Coordinates of C-alpha atoms in Angstrom, one line a residue:
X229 CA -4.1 -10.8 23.1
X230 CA -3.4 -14.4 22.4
X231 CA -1.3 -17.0 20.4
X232 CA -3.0 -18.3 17.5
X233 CA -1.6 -21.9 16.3
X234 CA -2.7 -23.2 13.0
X235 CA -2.2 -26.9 13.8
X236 CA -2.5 -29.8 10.8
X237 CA -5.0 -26.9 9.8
X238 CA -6.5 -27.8 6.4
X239 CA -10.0 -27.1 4.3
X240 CA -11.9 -28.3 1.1
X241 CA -15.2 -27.1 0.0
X242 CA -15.7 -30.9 -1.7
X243 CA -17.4 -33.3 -0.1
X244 CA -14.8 -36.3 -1.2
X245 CA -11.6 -34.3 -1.6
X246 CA -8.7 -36.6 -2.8
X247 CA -6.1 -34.7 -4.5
X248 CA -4.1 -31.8 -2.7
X249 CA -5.8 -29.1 -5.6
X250 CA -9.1 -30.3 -3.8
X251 CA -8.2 -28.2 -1.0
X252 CA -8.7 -24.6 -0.7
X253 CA -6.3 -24.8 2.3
X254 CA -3.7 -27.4 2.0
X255 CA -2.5 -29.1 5.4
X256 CA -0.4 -26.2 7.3
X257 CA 1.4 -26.0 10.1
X258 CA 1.8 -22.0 11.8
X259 CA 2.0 -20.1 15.0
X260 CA 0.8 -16.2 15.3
X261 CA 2.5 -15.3 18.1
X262 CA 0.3 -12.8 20.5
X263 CA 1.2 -9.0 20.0
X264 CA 2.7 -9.3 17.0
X265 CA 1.2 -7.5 13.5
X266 CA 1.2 -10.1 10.5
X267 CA 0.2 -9.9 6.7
X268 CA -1.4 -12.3 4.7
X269 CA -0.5 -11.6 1.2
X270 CA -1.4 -13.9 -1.9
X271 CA -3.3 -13.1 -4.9
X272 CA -7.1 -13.4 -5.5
X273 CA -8.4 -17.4 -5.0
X274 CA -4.9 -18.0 -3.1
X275 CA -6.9 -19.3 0.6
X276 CA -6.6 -16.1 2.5
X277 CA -10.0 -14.7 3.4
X278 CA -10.8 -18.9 3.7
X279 CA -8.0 -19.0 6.3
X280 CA -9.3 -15.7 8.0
X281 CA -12.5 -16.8 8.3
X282 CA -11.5 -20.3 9.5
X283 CA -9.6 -18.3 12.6
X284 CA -12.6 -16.3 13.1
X285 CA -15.0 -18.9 13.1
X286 CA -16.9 -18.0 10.4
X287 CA -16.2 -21.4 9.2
X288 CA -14.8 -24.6 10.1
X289 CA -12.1 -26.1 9.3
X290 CA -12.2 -29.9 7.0
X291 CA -9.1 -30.9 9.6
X292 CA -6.5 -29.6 12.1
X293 CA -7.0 -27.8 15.3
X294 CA -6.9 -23.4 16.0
X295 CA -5.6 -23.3 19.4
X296 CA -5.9 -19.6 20.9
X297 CA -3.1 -20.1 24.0
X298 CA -3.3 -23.7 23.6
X299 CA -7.3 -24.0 23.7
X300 CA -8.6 -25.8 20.7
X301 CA -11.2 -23.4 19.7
X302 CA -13.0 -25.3 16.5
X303 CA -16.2 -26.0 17.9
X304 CA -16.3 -22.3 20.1
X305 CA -18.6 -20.0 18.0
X306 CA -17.8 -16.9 16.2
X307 CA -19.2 -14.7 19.0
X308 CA -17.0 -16.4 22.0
X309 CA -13.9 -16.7 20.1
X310 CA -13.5 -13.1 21.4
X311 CA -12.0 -12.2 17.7
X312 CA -12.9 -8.6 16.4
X313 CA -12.9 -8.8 12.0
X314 CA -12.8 -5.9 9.6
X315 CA -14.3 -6.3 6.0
X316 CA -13.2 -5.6 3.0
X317 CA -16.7 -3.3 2.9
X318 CA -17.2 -1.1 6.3
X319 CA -20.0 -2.8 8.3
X320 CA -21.4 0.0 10.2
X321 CA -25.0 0.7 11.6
X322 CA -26.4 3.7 9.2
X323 CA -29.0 5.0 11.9
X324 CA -26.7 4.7 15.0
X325 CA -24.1 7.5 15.3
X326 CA -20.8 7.2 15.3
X327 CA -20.5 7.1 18.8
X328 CA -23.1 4.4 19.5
X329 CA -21.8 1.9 16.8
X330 CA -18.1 2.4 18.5
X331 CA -19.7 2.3 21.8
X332 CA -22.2 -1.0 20.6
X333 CA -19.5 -3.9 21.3
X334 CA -18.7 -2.8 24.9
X335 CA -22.4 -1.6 25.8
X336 CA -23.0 -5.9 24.2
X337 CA -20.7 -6.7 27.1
X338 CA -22.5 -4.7 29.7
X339 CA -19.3 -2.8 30.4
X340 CA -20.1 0.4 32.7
X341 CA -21.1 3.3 30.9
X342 CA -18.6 5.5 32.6
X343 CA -15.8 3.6 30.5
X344 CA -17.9 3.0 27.7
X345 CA -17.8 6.9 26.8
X346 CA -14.1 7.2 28.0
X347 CA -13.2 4.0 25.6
X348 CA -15.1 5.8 22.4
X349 CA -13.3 8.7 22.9
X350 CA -9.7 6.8 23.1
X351 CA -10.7 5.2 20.1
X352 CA -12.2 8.3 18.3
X353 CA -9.2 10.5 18.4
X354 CA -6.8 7.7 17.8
X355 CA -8.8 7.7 14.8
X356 CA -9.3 10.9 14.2
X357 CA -13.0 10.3 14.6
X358 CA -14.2 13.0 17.5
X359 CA -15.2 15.6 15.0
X360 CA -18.2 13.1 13.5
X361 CA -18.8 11.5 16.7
X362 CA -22.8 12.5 16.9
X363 CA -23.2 12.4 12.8
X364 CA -25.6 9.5 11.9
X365 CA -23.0 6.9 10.2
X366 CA -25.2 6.7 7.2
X367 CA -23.7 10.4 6.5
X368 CA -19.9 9.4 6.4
X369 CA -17.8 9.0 3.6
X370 CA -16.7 5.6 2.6
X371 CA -13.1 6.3 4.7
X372 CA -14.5 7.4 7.6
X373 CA -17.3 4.4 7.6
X374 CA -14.1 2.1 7.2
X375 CA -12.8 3.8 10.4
X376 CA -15.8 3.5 12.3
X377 CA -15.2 -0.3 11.7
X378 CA -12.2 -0.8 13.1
X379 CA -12.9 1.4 15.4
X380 CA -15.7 -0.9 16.8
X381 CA -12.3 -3.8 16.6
X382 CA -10.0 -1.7 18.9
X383 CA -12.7 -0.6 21.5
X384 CA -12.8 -3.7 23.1
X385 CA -9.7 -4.2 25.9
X386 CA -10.1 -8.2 26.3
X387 CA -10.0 -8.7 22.5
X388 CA -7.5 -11.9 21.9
X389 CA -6.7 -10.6 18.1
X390 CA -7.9 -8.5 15.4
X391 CA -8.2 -10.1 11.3
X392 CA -8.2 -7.2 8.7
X393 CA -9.7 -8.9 5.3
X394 CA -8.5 -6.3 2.6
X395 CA -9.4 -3.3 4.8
X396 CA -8.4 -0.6 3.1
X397 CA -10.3 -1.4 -1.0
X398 CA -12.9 1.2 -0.5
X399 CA -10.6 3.4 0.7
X400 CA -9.5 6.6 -2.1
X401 CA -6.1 5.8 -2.8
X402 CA -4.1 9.3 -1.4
X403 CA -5.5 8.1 1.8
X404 CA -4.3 4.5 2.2
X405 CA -1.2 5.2 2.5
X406 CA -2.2 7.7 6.2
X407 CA -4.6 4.9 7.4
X408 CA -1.7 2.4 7.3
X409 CA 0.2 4.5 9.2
X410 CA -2.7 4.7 11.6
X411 CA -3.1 1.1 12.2
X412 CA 0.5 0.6 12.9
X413 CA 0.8 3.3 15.3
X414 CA -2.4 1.8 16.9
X415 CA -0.5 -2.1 17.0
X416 CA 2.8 -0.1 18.5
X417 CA 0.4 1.7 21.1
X418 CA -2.2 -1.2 22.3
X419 CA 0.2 -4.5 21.5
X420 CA -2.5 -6.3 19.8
X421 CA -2.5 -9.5 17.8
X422 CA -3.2 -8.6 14.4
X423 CA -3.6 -10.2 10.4
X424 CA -4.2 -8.3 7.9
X425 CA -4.9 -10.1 4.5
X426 CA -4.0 -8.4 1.3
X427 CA -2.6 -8.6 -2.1
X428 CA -0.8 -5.5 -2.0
X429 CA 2.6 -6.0 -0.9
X430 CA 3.5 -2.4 -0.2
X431 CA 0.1 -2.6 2.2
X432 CA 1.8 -5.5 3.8
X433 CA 5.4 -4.1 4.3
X434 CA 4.7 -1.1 5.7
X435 CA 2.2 -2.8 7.9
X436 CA 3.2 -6.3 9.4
X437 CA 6.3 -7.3 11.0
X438 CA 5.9 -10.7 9.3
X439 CA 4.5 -11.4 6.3
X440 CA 2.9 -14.9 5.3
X441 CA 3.0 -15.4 1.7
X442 CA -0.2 -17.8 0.6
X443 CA 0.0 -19.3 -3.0
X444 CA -2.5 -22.2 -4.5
X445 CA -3.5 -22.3 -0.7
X446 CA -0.6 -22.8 1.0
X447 CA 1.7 -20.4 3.2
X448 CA 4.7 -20.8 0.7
X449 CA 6.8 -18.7 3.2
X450 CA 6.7 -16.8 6.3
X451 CA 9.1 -14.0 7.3
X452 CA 10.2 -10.0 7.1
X453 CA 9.8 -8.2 4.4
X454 CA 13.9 -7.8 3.7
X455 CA 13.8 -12.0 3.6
X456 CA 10.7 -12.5 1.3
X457 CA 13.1 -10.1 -1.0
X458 CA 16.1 -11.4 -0.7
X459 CA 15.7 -14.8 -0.3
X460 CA 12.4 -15.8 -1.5
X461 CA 11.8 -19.7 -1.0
X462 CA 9.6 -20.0 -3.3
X463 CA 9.6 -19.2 -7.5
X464 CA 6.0 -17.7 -6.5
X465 CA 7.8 -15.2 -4.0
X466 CA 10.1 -14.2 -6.1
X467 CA 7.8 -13.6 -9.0
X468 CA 5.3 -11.8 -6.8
X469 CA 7.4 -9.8 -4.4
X470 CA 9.2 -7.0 -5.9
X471 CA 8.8 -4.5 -9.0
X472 CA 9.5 -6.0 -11.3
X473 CA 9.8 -9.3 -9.8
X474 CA 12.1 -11.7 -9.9
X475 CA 14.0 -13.1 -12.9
X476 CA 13.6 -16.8 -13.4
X477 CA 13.9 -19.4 -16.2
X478 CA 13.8 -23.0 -16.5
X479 CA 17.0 -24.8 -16.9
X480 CA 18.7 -28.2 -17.9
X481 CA 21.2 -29.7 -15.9
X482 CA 25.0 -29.5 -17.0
X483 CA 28.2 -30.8 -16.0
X484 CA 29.1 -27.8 -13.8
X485 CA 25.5 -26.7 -13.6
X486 CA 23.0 -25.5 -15.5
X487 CA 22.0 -24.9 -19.5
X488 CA 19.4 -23.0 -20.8
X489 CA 19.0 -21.3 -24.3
X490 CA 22.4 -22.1 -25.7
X491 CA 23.9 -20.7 -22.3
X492 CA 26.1 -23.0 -19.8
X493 CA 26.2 -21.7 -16.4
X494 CA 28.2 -22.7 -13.4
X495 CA 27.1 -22.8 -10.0
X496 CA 28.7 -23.1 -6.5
X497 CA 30.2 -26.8 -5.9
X498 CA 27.4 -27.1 -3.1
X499 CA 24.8 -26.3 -5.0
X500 CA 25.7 -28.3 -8.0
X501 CA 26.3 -31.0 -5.6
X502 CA 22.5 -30.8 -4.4
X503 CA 21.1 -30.6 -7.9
X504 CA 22.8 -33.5 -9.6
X505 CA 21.8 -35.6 -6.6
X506 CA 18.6 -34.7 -7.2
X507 CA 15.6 -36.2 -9.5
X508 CA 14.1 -33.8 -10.4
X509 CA 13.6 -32.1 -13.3
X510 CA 12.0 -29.1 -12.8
X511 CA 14.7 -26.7 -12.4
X512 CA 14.9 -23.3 -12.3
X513 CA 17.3 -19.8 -11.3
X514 CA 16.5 -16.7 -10.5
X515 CA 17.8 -13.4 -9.6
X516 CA 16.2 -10.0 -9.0
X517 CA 16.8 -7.4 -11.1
X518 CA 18.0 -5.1 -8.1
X519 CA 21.5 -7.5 -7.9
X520 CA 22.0 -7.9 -11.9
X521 CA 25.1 -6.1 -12.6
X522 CA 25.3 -4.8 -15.7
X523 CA 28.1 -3.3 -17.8
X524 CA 29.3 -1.7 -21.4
X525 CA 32.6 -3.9 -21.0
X526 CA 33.0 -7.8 -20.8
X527 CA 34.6 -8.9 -17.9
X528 CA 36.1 -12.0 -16.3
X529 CA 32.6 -14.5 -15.9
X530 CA 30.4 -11.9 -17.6
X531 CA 27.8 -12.7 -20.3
X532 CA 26.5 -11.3 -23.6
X533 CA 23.1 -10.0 -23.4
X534 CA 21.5 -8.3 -26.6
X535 CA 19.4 -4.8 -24.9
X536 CA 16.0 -5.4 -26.0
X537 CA 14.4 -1.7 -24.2
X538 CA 14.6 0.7 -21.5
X539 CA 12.4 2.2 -19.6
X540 CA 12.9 5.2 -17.3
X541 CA 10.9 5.6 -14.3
X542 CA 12.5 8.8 -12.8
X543 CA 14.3 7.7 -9.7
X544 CA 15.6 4.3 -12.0
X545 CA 15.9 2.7 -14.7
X546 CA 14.5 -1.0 -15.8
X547 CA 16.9 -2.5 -18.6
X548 CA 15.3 -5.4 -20.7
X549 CA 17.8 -7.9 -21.5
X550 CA 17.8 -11.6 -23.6
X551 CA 20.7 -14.0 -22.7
X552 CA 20.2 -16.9 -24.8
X553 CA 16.1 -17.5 -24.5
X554 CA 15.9 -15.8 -21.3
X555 CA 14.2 -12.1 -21.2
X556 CA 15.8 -10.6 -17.8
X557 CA 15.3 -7.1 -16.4
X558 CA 17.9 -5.2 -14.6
X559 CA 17.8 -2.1 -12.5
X560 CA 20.3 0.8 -13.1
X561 CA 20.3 4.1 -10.8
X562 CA 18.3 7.1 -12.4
X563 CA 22.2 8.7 -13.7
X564 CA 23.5 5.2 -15.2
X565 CA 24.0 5.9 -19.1
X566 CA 22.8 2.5 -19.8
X567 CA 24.0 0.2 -22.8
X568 CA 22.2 0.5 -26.5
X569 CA 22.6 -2.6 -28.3
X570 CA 24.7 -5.1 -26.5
X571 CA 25.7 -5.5 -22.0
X572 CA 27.5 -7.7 -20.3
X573 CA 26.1 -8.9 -16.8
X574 CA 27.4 -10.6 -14.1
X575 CA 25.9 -12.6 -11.4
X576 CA 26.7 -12.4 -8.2
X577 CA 26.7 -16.0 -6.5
X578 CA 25.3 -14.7 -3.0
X579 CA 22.1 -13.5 -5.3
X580 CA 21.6 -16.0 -8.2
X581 CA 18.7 -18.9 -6.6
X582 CA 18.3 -22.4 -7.4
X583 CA 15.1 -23.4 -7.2
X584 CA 14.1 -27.3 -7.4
X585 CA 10.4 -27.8 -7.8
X586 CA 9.9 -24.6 -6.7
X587 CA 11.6 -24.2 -3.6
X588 CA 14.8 -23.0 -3.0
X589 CA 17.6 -24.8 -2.1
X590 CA 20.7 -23.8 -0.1
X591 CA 24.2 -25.2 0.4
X592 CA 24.4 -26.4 4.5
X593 CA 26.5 -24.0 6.3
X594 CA 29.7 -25.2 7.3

C-alpha cells in the first residue's frame, strides 16, 4: 500500500492556459493516506476521472508532483507505478477464462504458479467467483465481468493502491448495493489503498471512510460522510449532498445580519462580525431541511412561511415552504400532521451556514 500526495498538482488540456477555468484540475494540495478507502464524488465534467488518471499515469499532470511514499512518481510509467485501475466498463479478456484473466497480472510478474492458483482462488471466493472459474469470460454477465476486473486489481499482494473510476454503472441496480458491500469487506480484510470515483453519494458513503468532494475541478472539501452533511464548506456540498439538499438563498447585508426577500434575519455576534468586515458581496445562508423546525404555532424568533406542497415519501415527509422569496424544504417524520396553509419555522443557530463566496465561514472558537 502506499501514501499518495497530490502536491501543487494541477492540469489543463490548453496549450496557453491563463485563467483558473482553463484548468480541468485547479492547483490542489491532498494526501491519501495508505490503507485507507476514499471516494471521489463530483458530478459529470467536475476533474475526477482526469485526477484518476493523472495518479495512475494514464496522463501527466500540466504541474505539481504525485509522490507515492515520498517518490515523485510523474515521469514513472503507467506499468511501474504498481497501480491496479477498474473501468467504468469491465476490461476482461473474452477468450481467457475466468481463471487465467485473474491469474494474468501475477503469471506478468512471473510469480510461482503454486501461488498463482492459491491467489485466484483467494480472490475468486472473496468474490464469489469459483463457480465460473473455467467459463470463457466472454460468457459472463455484465456483473460478473465487472468482478473479474477487480478481481485482476486485488490479486496482486505488492499493489501500492487500487482507483475505481465509476465501477459499478454497468452493474443492474438490485446488485450494487451487495457489490459495495463486497468491496468494503475486501478494504477491511486486505488494508488496501483505495479511490473510488463516483457521482453517487450513497455509492460513496457506504464505501469510503473519506470522501473528497470535486466541483469545477477542485476538491471543495475533504472529510466523513457525517461532516460533508453537517457542515458542508462549500454552497456546492450542501446543494449536492443530501436529499433534498441543502436550502440556500442569496442575501443582503443588514444591521444585525442578513436581508433577503422582505425578511431581516439575525445572526450570531461572531458571525455578523465576520461578514460586515467583509467585501464581499456574494453572500449566502443555508440550512438543510433535516434541522428546519417547523410548527402550526408562532413562537418566540419563529417566522411566517406560506405552505406551498407536501410530499409524502413513506418513511417522511418533505414540506415546501416560501419565506419572503425563498422556496425552503423541510423534513417532518412520516406521523407529523403537517401545516396546510401557513408554518412557522425556526432556525437553529448551530445549523443555519453563512457562506461568503461560497465557503463557509465560522466564528473562532474561544
Amino acid at each position: 500500500m502506499a501514501e499518495i500526495h497530490l502536491k501543487s498538482l494541477a492540469h489543463s488540456y490548453s496549450k496557453n492556459p491563463n485563467r483558473p477555468e482553463d484548468y480541468a484540475i485547479r492547483e490542489m494540495n491532498h494526501v491519501w493516506e495508505h490503507g485507507k478507502a476514499y471516494a471521489l464524488l463530483g458530478p459529470s465534467g467536475c476533474g475526477k476521472s482526469t485526477l484518476l488518471n493523472i495518479i495512475s499515469g494514464l496522463l501527466s499532470p500540466s504541474g505539481g508532483e504525485i509522490r507515492f511514499d515520498n517518490v515523485v512518481v510523474n515521469d514513472i510509467p503507467p506499468e511501474d507505478r504498481n497501480i491496479a485501475q477498474v473501468f467504468q466498463f469491465p476490461v476482461v479478456y473474452d477468450s481467457m477464462t475466468v481463471f487465467d484473466n485473474l491469474a494474468f497480472p501475477l503469471r506478468n510478474q512471473k510469480v510461482p504458479e503454486p501461488k498463482v492458483i492459491a491467489k485466484v482462488n483467494e480472490i475468486a471466493e472473496i468474490l464469489e467467483l469459483q463457480d465460473v472459474l473455467k467459463k470463457k469470460a466472454k460468457n459472463l454477465t455484465a456483473d460478473e465481468k465487472q468482478k473479474v476486473s477487480m478481481g485482476r486489481g486485488l490479486v496482486r499482494d505488492n499493489v501500492s493502491a487500487i482507483l475505481f473510476d465509476e465501477p459499478l454503472t454497468v452493474i443492474d441496480p438490485h446488485l450494487k448495493w451487495k457489490l459495495r458491500r463486497k468491496l468494503k469487506q475486501i478494504h477491511e480484510q486486505f488494508n488496501i489503498t483505495m479511490v473510488y470515483v463516483t457521482h453517487d453519494q450513497l455509492e460513496a458513503s457506504t464505501f469510503a471512510d473519506q470522501i473528497a468532494v470535486m466541483y469545477d475541478g477542485q476538491i471543495v472539501q475533504f472529510g466523513t460522510p457525517r461532516e460533508l452533511f453537517e457542515r458542508p464548506n462549500h454552497t456546492f456540498v450542501g446543494y449536492f449532498i443530501g436529499s433534498p439538499g441543502m436550502n440556500i438563498t442569496e442575501v443582503r447585508r443588514s444591521p444585525e445580519g442578513v436581508f433577503f426577500g422582505g425578511v431581516d434575519m439575525a445572526l450570531p455576534s461572531g458571525l455578523n462580525d465576520i461578514l460586515q468586515a467583509s467585501s464581499s458581496n456574494n453572500v449566502k445562508i443555508g440550512i438543510r431541511p433535516e434541522f428546519v423546525q417547523v410548527s402550526h404555532e408562532p413562537s418566540e424568533g419563529c417566522y411566517q412561511c406560506e405552505v406551498l406542497f407536501e410530499e409524502d415519501l413513506g418513511t417522511y415527509k418533505v414540506l415546501a415552504l416560501k419565506l419572503g422569496d425563498w422556496e425552503i424544504k423541510a423534513i417532518l417524520e412520516e406521523n407529523t400532521v403537517s401545516p396546510t396553509k401557513t408554518a412557522y419555522v425556526t432556525f437553529p443557530a448551530q445549523w443555519l451556514k453563512l457562506y461568503i463566496d461560497e465557503y463557509m465561514v465560522e466564528e473562532a472558537e474561544s
